[in-house]
Short mmCIF file of C-alpha atoms in Angstrom, two decimals:
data_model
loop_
_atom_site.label_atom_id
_atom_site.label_comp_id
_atom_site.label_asym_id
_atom_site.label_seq_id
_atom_site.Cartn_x
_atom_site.Cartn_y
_atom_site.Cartn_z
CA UNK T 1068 -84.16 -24.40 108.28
CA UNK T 1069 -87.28 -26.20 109.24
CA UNK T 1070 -89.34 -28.80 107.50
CA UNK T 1071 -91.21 -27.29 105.50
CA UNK T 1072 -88.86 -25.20 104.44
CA UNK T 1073 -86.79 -28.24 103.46
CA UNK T 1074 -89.55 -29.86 101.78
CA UNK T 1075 -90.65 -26.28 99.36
CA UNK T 1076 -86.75 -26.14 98.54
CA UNK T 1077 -86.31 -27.26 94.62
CA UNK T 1078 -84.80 -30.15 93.84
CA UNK T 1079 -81.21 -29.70 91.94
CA UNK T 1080 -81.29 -31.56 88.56
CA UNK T 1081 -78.96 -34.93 88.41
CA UNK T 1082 -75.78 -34.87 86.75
CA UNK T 1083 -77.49 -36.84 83.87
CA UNK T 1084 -80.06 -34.41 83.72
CA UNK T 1085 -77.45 -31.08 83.61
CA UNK T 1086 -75.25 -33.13 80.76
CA UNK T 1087 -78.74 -33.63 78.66
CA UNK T 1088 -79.89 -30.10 79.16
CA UNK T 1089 -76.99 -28.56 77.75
CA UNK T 1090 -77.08 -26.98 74.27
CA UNK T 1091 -74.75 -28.72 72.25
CA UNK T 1092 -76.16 -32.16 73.79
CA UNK T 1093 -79.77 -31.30 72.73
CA UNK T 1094 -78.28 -30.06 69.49
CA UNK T 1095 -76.79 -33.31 68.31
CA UNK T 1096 -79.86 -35.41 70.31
CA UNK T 1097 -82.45 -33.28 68.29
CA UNK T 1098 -80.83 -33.17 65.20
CA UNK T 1099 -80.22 -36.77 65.09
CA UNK T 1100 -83.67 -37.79 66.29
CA UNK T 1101 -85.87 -35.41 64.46
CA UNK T 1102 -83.55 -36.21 61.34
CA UNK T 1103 -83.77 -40.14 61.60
CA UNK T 1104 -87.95 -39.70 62.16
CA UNK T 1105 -88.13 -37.81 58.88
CA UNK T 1106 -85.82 -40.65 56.73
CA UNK T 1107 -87.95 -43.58 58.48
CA UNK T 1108 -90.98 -41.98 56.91
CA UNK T 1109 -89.89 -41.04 53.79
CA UNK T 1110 -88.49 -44.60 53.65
CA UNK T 1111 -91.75 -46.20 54.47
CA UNK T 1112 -93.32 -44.00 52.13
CA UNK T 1113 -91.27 -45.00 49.10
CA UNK T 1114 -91.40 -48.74 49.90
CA UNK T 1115 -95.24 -47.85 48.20
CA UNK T 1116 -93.42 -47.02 45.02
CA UNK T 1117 -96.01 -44.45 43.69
CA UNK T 1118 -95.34 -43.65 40.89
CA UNK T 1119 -93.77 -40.04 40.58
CA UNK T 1120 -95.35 -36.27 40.04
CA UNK T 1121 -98.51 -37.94 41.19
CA UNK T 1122 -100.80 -36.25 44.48
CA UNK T 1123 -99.54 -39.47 46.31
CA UNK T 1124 -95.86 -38.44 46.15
CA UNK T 1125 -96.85 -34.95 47.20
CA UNK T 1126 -99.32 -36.72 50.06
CA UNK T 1127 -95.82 -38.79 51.15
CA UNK T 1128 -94.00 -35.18 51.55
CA UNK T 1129 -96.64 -33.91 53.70
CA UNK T 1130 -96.73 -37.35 56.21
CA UNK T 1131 -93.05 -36.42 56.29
CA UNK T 1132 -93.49 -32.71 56.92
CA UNK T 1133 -95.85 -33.55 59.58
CA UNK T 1134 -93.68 -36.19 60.87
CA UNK T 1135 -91.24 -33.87 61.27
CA UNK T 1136 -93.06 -31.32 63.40
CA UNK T 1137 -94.85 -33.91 65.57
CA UNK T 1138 -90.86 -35.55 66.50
CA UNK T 1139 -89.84 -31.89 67.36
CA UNK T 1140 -92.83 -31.12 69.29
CA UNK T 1141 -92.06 -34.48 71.17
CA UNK T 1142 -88.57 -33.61 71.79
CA UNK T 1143 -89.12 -30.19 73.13
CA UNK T 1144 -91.67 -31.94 75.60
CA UNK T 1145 -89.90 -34.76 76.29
CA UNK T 1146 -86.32 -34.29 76.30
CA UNK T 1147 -85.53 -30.50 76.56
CA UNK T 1148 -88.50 -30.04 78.62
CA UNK T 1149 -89.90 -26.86 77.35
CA UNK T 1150 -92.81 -25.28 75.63
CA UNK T 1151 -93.01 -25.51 72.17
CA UNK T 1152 -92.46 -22.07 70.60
CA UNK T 1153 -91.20 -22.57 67.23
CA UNK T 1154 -94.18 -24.08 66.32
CA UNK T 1155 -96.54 -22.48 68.12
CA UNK T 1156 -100.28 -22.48 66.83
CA UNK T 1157 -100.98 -18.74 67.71
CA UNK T 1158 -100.13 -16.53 63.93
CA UNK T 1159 -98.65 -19.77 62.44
CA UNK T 1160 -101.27 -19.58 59.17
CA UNK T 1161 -100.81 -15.89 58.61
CA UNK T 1162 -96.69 -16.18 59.20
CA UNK T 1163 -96.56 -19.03 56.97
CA UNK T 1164 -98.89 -17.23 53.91
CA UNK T 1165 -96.51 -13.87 54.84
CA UNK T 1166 -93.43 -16.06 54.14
CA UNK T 1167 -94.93 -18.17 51.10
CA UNK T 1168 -95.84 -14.48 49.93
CA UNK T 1169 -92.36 -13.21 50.37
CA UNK T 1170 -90.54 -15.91 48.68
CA UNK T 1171 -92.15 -15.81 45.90
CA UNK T 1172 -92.04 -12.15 45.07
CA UNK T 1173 -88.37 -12.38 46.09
CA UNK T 1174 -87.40 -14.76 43.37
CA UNK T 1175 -89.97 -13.21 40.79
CA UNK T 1176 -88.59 -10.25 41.47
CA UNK T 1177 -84.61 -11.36 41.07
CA UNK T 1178 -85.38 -13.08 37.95
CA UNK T 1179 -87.38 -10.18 36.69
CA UNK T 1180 -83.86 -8.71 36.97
CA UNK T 1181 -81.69 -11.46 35.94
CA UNK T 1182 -84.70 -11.18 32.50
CA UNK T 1183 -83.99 -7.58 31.94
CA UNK T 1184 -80.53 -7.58 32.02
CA UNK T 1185 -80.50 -10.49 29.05
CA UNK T 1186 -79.69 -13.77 30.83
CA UNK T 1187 -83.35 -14.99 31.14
CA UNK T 1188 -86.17 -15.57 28.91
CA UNK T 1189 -89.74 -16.95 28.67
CA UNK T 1190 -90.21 -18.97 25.61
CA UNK T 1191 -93.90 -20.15 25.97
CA UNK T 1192 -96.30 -21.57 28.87
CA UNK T 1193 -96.17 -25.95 29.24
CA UNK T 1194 -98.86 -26.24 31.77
CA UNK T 1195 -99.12 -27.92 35.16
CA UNK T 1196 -95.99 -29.60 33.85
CA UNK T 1197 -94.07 -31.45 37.39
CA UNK T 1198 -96.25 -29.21 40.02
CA UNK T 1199 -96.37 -32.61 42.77
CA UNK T 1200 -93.04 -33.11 42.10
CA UNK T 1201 -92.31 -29.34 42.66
CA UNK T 1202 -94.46 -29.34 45.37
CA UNK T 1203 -93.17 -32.58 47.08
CA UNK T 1204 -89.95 -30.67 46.90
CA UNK T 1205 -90.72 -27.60 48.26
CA UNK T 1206 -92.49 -29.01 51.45
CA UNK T 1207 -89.86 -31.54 52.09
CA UNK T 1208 -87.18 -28.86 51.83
CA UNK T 1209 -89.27 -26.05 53.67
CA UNK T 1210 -90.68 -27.98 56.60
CA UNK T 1211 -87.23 -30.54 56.92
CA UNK T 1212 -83.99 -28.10 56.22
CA UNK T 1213 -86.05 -25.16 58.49
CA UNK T 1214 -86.84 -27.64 61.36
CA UNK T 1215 -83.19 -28.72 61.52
CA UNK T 1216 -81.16 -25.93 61.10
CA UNK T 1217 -83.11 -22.92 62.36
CA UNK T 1218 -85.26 -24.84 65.10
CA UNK T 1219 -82.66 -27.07 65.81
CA UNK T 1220 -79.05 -25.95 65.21
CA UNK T 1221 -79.32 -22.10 65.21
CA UNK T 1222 -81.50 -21.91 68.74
CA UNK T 1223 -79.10 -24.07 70.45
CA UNK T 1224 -76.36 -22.75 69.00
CA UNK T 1225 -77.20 -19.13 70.17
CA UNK T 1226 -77.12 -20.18 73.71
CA UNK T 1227 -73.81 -21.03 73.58
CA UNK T 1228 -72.09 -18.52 71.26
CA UNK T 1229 -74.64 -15.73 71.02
CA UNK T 1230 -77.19 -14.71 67.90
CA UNK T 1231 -74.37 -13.39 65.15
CA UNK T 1232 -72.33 -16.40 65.79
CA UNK T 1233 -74.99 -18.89 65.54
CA UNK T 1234 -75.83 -17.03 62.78
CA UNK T 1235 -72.67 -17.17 60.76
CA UNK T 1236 -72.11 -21.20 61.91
CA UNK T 1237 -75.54 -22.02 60.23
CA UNK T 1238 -75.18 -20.11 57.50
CA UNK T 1239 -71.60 -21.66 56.36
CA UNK T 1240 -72.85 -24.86 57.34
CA UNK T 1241 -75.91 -24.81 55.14
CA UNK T 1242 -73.81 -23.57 52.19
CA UNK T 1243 -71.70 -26.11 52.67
CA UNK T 1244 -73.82 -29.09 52.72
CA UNK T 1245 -74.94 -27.35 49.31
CA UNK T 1246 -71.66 -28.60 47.47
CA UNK T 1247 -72.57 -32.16 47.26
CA UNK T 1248 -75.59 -31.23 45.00
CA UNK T 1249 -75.45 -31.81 41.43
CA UNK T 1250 -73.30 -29.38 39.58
CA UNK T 1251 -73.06 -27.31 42.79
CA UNK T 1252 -69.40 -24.93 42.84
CA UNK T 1253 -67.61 -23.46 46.22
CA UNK T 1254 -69.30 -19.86 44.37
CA UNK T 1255 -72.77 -21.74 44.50
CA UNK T 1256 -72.53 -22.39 47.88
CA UNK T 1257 -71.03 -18.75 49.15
CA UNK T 1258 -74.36 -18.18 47.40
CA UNK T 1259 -76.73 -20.46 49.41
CA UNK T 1260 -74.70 -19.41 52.38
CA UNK T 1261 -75.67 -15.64 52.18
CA UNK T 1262 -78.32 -15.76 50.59
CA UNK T 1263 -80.37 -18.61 52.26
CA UNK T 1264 -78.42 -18.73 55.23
CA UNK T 1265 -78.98 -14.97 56.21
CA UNK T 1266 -82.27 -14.91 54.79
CA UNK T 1267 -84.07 -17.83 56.56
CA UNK T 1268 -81.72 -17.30 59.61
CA UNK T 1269 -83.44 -14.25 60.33
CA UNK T 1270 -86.63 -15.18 59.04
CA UNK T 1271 -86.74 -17.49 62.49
CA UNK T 1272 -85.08 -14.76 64.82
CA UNK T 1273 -87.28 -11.94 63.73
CA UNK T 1274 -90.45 -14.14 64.73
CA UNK T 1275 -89.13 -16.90 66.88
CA UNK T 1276 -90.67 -19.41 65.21
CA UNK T 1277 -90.27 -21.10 62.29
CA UNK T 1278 -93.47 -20.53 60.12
CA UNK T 1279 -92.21 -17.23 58.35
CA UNK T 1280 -88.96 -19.31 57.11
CA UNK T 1281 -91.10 -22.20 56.17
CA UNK T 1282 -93.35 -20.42 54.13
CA UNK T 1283 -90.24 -18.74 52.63
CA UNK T 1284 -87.98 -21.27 51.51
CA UNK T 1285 -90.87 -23.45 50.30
CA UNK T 1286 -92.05 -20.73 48.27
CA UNK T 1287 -88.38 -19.57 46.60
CA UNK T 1288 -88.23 -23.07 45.81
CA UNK T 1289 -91.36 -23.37 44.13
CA UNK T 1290 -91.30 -20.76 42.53
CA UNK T 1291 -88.15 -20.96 40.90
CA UNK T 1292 -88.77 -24.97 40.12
CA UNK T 1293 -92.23 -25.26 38.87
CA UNK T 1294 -92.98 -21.18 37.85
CA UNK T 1295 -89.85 -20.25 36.11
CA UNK T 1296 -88.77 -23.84 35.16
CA UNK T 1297 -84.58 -23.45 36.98
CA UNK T 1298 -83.13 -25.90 39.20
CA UNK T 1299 -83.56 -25.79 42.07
CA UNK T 1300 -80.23 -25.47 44.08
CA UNK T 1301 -78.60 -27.83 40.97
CA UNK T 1302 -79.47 -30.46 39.01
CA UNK T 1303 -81.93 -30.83 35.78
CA UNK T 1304 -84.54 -28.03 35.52
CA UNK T 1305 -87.76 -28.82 35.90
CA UNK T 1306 -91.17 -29.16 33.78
CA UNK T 1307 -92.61 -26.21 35.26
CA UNK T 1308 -95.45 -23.44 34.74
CA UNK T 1309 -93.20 -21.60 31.50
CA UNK T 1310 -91.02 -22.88 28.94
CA UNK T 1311 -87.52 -20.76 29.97
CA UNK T 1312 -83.82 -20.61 29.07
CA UNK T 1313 -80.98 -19.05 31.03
CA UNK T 1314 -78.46 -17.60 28.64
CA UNK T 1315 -75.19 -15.20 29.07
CA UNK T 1316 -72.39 -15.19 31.51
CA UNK T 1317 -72.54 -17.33 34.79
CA UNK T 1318 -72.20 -14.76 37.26
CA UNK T 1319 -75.80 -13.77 35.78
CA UNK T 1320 -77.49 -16.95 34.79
CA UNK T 1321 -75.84 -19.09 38.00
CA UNK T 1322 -75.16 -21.84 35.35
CA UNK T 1323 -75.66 -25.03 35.71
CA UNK T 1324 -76.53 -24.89 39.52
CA UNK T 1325 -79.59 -22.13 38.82
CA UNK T 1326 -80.43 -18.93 39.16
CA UNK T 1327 -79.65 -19.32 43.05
CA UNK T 1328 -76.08 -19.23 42.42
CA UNK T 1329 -76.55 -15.97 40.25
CA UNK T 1330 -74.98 -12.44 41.74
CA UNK T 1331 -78.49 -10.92 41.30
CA UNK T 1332 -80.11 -13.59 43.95
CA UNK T 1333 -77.37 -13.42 45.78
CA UNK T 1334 -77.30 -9.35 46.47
CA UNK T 1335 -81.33 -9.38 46.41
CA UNK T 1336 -81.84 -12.13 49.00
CA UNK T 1337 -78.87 -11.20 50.89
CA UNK T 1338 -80.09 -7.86 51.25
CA UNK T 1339 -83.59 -8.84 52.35
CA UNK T 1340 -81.83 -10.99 55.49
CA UNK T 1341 -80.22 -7.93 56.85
CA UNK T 1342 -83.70 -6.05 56.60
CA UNK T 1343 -84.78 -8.97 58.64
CA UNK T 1344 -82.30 -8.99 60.97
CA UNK T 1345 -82.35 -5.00 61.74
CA UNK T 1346 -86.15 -5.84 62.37
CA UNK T 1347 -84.79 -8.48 64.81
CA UNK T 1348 -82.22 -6.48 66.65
CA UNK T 1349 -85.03 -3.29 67.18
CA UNK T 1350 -87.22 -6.23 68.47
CA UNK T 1351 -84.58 -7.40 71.01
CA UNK T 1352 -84.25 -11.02 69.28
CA UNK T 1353 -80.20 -10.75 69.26
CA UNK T 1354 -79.02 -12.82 72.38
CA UNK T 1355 -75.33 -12.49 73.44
CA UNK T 1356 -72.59 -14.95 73.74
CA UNK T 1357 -73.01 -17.28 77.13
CA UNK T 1358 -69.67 -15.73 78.53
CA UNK T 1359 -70.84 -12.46 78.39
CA UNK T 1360 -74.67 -12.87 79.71
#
């Protein structure tokens, strides 16, 4: 081999740099980093001590939104050394409006259901009630949860065990992080697990990015916190838009946790994530297990 031959031959990458590169380390380095960069912010933020449902507390949620996004961007540049794709600028506003869109008329339409079968009603209209709180809430939870487990732990995940595997991790993990929420049950977070998990899951692989399941889970959860008035994923129920009550048998109502945790989200949402992914698979998103590419 002559010179120049030597000299257009690529470079092998350093031990350091093969350890880095691989999957499950730029899984736990991205999830920790992007992770810590969102609680530094949102700590900073509340050292203000605005007061809260006020435009500064939703104003805090977007700095740590954007915080968010900026630290991932950086990472993909930085440390996995690849183009950003997830949140890539080309169709992000109509993706996003398709998946605020979508959320909403999926938990309209499961409480429409959840209404006509007795266990919901609509006792008057309160007003703007806690919408920066609701709001706060849903871009925190949208922008964070998506960035971290879809952008972060599903893609990564995939390369090692293959799309249905990362698919199923994710989605048990992200139910399961749902049980330490307030009144939250192991049926609550089957619930979140299918019904979230699946959902949002294939939200991201259908597009490959991350606006559609942004726009998504931001929207279910405003909608059901601020519109309908339920808790959102446990806890008190909100001030929202209508003055509501949940009545009749758990399986219906979700109880205490929301209507999230009802049967009726569970088989409408769930059923909405495998139209997703059968849009996925005809589009070629499914990627196979690392031992068998």
């Amino acid at each position: 081999m002559n010179d120049a031959a030597l000299a257009a031959a690529p470079v092998p990458p350093s031990l350091a740099r093969r350890i880095i590169a691989f999957p499950l380390t730029l899984l736990i380095l991205g999830f920790v980093g992007v992770a810590a960069v969102g609680v530094a912010v949102a700590r900073s933020w509340d050292l203000l001590e605005f007061e809260s449902n006020t435009p500064q507390k939703m104003l805090g949620a977007v700095l740590m939104a954007a915080a968010v996004i900026l630290a991932y961007k950086a990472f993909k540049r930085w440390v996995e050394r690849a183009p950003d794709t997830e949140f890539a600028a080309n169709g992000a506003l109509p993706e996003l409006a398709a998946g605020i869109a979508f959320g909403t008329l999926l938990f309209t339409v499961m409480t429409g259901i959840v209404a006509l079968l007795g266990g919901f009603e609509v006792l008057g209209v309160r007003g703007a009630g806690q919408i920066w709180t609701m709001l706060a809430i849903a871009i925190v939870s949208g922008t964070i949860e998506e960035t971290l487990f879809r952008g972060i732990v599903l893609r990564h995940l995939e390369q090692l065990i293959g799309t249905w595997g990362a698919l199923a991790f994710t989605s048990a993990l992200f139910g399961l992080l749902h049980i330490v929420n307030p009144d939250a049950t192991w049926w609550s977070s089957l619930a979140i697990a299918l019904e979230a998990g699946i959902l949002l899951g294939a939200a991201y692989l259908l597009t490959r990015r991350l606006w559609l399941a942004i726009g998504i889970h931001a929207a279910w959860n405003f909608t059901q916190g601020w519109v309908f008035s339920v808790p959102v994923s446990g806890g008190d129920a909100p001030l929202g838009l209508l003055i509501t009550r949940r009545v009749g048998p758990d399986w219906l109502t979700g109880g205490d946790f929301g209507l999230e945790a009802s049967v009726v989200a569970m088989v409408i949402a769930t059923s909405a994530g495998v139209l997703l992914l059968v849009m996925a698979a005809r589009r070629g998103q499914i990627v196979r297990p690392m031992w068998r590419r």
